Short mmCIF file of C-alpha atoms in Angstrom, two decimals:
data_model
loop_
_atom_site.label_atom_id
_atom_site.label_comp_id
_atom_site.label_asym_id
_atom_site.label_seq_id
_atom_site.Cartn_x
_atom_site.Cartn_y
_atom_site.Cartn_z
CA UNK X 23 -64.45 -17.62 -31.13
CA UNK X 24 -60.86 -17.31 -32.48
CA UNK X 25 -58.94 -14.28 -31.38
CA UNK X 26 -59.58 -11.84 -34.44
CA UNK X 27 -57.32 -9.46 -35.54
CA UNK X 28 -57.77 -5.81 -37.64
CA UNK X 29 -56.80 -7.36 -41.01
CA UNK X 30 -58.84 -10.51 -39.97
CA UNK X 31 -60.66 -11.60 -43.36
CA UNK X 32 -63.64 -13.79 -44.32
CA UNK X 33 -64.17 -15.57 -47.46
CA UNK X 34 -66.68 -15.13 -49.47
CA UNK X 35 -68.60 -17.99 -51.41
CA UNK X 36 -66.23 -17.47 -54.89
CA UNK X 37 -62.75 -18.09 -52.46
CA UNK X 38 -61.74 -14.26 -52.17
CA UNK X 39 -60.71 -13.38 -48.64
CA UNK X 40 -62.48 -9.65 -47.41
CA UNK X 41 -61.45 -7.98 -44.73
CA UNK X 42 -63.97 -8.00 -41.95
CA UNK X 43 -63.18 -4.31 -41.30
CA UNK X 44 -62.50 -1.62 -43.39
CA UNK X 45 -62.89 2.32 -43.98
CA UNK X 46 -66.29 3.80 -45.19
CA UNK X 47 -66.04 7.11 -47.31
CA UNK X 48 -69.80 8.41 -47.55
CA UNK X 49 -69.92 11.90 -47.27
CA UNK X 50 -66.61 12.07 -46.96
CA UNK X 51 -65.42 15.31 -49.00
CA UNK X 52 -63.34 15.18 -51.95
CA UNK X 53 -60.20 16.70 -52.14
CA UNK X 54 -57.92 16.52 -49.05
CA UNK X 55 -60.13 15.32 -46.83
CA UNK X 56 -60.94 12.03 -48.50
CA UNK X 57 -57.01 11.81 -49.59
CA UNK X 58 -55.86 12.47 -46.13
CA UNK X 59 -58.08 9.70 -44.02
CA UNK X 60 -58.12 6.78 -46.37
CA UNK X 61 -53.97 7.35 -45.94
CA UNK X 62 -54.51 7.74 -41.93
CA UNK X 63 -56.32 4.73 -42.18
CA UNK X 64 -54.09 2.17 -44.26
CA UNK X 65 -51.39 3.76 -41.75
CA UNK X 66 -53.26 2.53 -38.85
CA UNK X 67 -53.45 -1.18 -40.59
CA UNK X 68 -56.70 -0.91 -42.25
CA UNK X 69 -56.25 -2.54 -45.96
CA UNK X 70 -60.06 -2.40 -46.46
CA UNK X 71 -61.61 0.81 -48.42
CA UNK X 72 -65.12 1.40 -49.07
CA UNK X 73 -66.13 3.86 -51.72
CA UNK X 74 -68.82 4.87 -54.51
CA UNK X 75 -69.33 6.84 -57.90
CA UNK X 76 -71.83 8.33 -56.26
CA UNK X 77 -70.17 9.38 -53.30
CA UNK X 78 -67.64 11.71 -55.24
CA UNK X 79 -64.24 10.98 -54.40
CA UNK X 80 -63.06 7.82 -55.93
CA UNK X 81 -59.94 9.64 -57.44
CA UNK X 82 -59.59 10.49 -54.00
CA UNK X 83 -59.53 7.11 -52.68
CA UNK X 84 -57.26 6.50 -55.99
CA UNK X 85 -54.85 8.57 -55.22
CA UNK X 86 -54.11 7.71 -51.33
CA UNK X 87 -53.67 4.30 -52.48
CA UNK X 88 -50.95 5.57 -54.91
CA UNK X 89 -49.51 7.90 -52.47
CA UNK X 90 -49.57 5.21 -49.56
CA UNK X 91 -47.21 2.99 -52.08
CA UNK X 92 -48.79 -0.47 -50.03
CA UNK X 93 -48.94 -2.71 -52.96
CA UNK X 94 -52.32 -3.24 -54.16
CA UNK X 95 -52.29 -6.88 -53.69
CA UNK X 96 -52.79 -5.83 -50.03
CA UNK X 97 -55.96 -3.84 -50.43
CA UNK X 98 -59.21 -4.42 -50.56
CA UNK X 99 -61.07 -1.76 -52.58
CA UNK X 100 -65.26 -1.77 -53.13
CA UNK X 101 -67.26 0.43 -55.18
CA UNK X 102 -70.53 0.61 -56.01
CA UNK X 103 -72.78 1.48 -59.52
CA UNK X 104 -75.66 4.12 -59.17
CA UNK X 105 -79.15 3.88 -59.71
CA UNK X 106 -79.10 5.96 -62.85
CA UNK X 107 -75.78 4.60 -64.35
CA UNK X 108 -77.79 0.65 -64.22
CA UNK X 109 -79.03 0.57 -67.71
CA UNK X 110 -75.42 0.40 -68.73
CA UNK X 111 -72.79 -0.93 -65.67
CA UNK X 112 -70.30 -1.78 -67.94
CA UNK X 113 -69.18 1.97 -69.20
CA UNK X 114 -70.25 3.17 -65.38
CA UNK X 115 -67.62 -0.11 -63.96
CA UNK X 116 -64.68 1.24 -66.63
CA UNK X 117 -65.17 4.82 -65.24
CA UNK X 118 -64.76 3.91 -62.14
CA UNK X 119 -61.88 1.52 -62.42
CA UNK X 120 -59.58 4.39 -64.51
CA UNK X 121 -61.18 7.05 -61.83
CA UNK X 122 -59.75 4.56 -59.03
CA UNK X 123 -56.82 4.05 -61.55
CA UNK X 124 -56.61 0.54 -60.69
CA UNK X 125 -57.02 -2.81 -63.34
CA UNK X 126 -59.62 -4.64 -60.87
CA UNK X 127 -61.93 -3.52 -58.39
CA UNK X 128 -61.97 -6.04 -55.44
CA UNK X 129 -65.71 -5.89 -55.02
CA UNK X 130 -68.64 -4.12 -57.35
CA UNK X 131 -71.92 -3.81 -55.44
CA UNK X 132 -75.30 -2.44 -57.47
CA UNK X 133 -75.95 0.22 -55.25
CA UNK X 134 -79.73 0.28 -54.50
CA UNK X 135 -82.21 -2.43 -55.67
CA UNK X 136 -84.16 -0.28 -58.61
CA UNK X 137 -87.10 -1.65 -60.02
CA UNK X 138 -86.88 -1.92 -63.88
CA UNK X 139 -83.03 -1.94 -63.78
CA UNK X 140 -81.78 -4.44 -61.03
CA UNK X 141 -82.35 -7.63 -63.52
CA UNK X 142 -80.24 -6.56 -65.97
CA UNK X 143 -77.85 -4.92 -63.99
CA UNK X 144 -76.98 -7.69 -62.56
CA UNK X 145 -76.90 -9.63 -65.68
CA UNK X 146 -73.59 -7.54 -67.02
CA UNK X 147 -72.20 -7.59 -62.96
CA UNK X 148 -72.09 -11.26 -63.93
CA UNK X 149 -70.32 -10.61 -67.17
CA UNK X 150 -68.05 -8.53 -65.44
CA UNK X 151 -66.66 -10.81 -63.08
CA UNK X 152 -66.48 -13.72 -65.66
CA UNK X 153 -64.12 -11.06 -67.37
CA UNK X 154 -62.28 -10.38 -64.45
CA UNK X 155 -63.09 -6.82 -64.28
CA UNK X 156 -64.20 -7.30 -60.48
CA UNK X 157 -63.31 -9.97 -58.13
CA UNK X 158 -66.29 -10.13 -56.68
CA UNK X 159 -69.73 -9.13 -57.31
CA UNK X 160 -72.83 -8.98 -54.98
CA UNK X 161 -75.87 -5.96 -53.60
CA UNK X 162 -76.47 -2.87 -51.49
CA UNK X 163 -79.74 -2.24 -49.95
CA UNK X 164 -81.15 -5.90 -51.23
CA UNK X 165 -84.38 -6.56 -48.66
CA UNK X 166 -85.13 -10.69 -48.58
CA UNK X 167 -87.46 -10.10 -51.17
CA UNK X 168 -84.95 -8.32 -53.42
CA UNK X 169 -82.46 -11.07 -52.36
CA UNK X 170 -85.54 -13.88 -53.56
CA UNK X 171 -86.12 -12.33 -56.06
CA UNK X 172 -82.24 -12.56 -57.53
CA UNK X 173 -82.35 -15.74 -56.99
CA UNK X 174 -84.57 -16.78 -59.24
CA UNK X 175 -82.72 -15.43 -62.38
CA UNK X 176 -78.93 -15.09 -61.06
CA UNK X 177 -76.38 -17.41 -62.61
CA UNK X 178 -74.17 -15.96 -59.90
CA UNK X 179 -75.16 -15.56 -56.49
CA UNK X 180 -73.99 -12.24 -54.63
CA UNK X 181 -70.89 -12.44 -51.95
CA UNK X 182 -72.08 -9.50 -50.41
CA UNK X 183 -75.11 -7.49 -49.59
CA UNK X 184 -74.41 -4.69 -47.90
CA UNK X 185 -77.07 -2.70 -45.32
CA UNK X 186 -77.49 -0.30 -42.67
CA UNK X 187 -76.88 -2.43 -39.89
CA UNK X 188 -76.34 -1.65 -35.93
CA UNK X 189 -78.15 -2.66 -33.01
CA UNK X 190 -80.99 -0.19 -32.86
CA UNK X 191 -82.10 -1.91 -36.70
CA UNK X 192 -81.05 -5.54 -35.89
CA UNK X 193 -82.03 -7.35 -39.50
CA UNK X 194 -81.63 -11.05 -38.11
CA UNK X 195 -84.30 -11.89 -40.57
CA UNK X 196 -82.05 -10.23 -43.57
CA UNK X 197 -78.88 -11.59 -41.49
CA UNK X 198 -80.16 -15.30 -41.55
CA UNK X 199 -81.42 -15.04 -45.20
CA UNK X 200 -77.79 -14.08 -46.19
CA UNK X 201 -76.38 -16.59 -43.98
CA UNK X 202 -78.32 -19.34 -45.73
CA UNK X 203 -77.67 -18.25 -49.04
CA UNK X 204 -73.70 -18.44 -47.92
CA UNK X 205 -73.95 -14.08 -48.79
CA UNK X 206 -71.80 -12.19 -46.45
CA UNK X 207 -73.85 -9.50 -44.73
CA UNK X 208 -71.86 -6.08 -44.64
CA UNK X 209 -72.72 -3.35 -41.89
CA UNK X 210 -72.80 0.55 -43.18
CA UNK X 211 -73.42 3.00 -40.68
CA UNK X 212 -72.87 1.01 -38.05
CA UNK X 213 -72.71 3.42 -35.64
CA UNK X 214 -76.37 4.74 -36.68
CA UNK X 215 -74.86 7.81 -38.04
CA UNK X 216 -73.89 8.89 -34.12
CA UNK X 217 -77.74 9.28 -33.28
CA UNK X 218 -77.48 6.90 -30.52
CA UNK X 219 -74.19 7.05 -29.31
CA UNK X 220 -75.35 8.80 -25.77
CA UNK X 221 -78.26 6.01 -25.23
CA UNK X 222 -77.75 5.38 -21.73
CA UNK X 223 -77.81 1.67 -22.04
CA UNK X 224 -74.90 1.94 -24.59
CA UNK X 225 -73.51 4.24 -22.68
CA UNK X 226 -73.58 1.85 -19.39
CA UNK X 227 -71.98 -0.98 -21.34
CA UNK X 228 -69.07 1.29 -22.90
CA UNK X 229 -68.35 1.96 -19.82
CA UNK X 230 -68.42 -1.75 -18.59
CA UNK X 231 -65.51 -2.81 -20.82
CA UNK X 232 -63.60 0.64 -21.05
CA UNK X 233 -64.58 1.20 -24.30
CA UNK X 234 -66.52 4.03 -26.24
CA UNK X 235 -69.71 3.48 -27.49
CA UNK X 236 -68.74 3.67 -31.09
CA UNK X 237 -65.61 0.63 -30.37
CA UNK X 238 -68.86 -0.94 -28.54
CA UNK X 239 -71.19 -0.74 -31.36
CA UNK X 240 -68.75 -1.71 -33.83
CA UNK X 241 -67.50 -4.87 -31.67
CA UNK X 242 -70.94 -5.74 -31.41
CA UNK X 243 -71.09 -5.73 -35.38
CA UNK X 244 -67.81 -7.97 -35.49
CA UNK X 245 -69.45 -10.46 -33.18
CA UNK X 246 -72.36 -10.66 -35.24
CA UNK X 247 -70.00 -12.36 -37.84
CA UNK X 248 -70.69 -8.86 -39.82
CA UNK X 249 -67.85 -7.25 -42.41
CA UNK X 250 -67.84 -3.85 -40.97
CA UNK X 251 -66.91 -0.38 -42.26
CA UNK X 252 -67.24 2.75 -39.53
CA UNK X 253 -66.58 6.46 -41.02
CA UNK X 254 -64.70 8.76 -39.73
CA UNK X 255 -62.61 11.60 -40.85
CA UNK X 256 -61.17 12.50 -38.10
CA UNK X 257 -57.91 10.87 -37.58
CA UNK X 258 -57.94 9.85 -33.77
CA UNK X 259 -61.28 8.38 -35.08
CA UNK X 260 -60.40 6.08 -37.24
CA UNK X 261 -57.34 4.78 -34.94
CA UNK X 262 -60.48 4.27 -32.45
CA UNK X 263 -62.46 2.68 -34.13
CA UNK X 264 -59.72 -0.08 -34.97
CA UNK X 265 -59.00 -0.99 -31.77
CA UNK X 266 -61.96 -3.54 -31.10
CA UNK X 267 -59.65 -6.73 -31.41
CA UNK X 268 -58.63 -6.68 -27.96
CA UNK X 269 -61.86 -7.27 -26.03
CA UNK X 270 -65.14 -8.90 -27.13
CA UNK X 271 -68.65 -8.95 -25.56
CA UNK X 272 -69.98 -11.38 -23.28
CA UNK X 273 -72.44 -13.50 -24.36
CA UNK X 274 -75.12 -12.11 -21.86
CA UNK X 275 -74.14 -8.67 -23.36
CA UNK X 276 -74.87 -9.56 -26.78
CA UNK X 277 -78.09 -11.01 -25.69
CA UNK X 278 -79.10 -7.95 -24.05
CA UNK X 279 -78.32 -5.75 -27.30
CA UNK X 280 -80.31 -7.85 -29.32
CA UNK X 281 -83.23 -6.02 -27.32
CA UNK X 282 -82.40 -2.96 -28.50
CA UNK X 283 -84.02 -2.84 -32.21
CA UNK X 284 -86.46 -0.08 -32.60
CA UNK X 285 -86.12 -0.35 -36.71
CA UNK X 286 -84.33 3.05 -36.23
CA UNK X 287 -82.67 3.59 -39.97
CA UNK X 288 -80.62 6.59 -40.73
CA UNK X 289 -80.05 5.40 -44.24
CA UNK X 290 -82.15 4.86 -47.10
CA UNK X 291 -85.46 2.61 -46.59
CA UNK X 292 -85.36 0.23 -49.43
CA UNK X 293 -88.26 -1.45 -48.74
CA UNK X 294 -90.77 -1.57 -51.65
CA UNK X 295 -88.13 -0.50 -53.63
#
């Protein structure tokens, strides 16, 4: 594998480059807190943001792009629409996009897979992007059945669906599916919310390379050929978890994490949904 680097990007199956790694804001608070890491984070390099209506704090994310005065050409910015705005994404998309305060959003996910809703949804995501609203348009939470099921009335197909992903719920299944379908698979939560960060066999191998589990489990992510986008609000945080580019795992190691599923989600369960 080539030598990657933190504003490394992938491109996705309509040409637009994504950054492989980025900044997640779930539960991230609005206000200060949500202002003051997304600007630690495009200080450390990242040029990747990941946000949501629901989450709260898009004017937050907004307004440390303003403040961080990189120009926007440089960013990468995702939101997502809710399960109760998808019987009309277009108004929900325009909110967002003057709460953001930008002209495009880089990537527009539907949120969660709802039954009754997703069709359509999807239907006006389409008309979005052929208005160049978004850039890009793809899922969150899509399960290969959700993912079959788009394909059978999509004129589009997604660039993106983006899951709970770490090595405690390995979706090779979902990861191959995507693969096939030339969807890039996107890891949230990939360090399982911090649940497992003292497992003793991650903890054996963070110690192995010098690393700590979190720059472990998101390397691990990386090497997958996932996009990847750790939380933190804590600013020594998210400098650590950028520094992954300077090691990678051996090949054994990998194969010895791929043991490690136990379908342990932190996150939402869509499936059934």
């Amino acid at each position: 594998m080539q030598n990657l680097i933190l504003n490394q990007s992938i491109q996705l199956n309509n040409g637009v480059e994504m950054p492989i790694f980025g900044l997640g804001v779930w539960k991230t608070r609005s206000g200060k807190e949500c202002i003051d890491s997304v600007l630690n984070a495009l200080e450390f390099g990242y040029r990747h943001i990941d946000t949501a209506k629901i989450y709260g704090n898009e004017s937050d994310v907004g307004e440390a792009i303003k403040k961080s005065g990189i120009p926007r050409k440089e960013l990468f910015i995702t939101t997502k629409l809710w399960n109760s705005d998808q019987r009309n994404p277009r108004k929900y998309l325009e909110e967002s996009l003057q709460t953001l305060g930008l002209d495009t959003i880089d990537l527009y996910l539907i949120h969660f897979p709802v039954a009754g809703t997703r069709k359509q949804a999807w239907k006006e995501l389409e008309n979005a992007y052929k208005e160049g609203l978004v850039r890009a348009i793809g899922v969150s939470n899509y399960t290969i059945p959700h993912l079959q099921e788009l394909f059978e009335y999509a004129e589009i197909v997604p660039t993106v669906n983006q899951v709970e992903y770490h090595p405690f719920l390995n979706q090779n299944e979902l990861l191959n599916t995507c693969k096939k379908n030339n969807i890039v698979l996107e890891a949230y939560s990939p360090l399982a919310h911090g649940q497992k960060i003292s497992d003793p066999k991650l903890v054996s191998l963070a110690a192995k390379y010098g690393k700590t589990a979190a720059q472990i489990l998101i390397r691990w992510a990386i090497d997958k050929g996932l996009v990847v986008i750790p939380k933190s609000v804590k600013k020594e945080r998210i400098l650590e978890n950028s520094q992954v580019f300077d090691f990678k795992l051996s090949e054994s190691d990998l194969a010895e994490m791929e043991t490690w599923n136990e379908n342990f989600r932190t996150c939402w369960d869509p499936t059934g949904a």
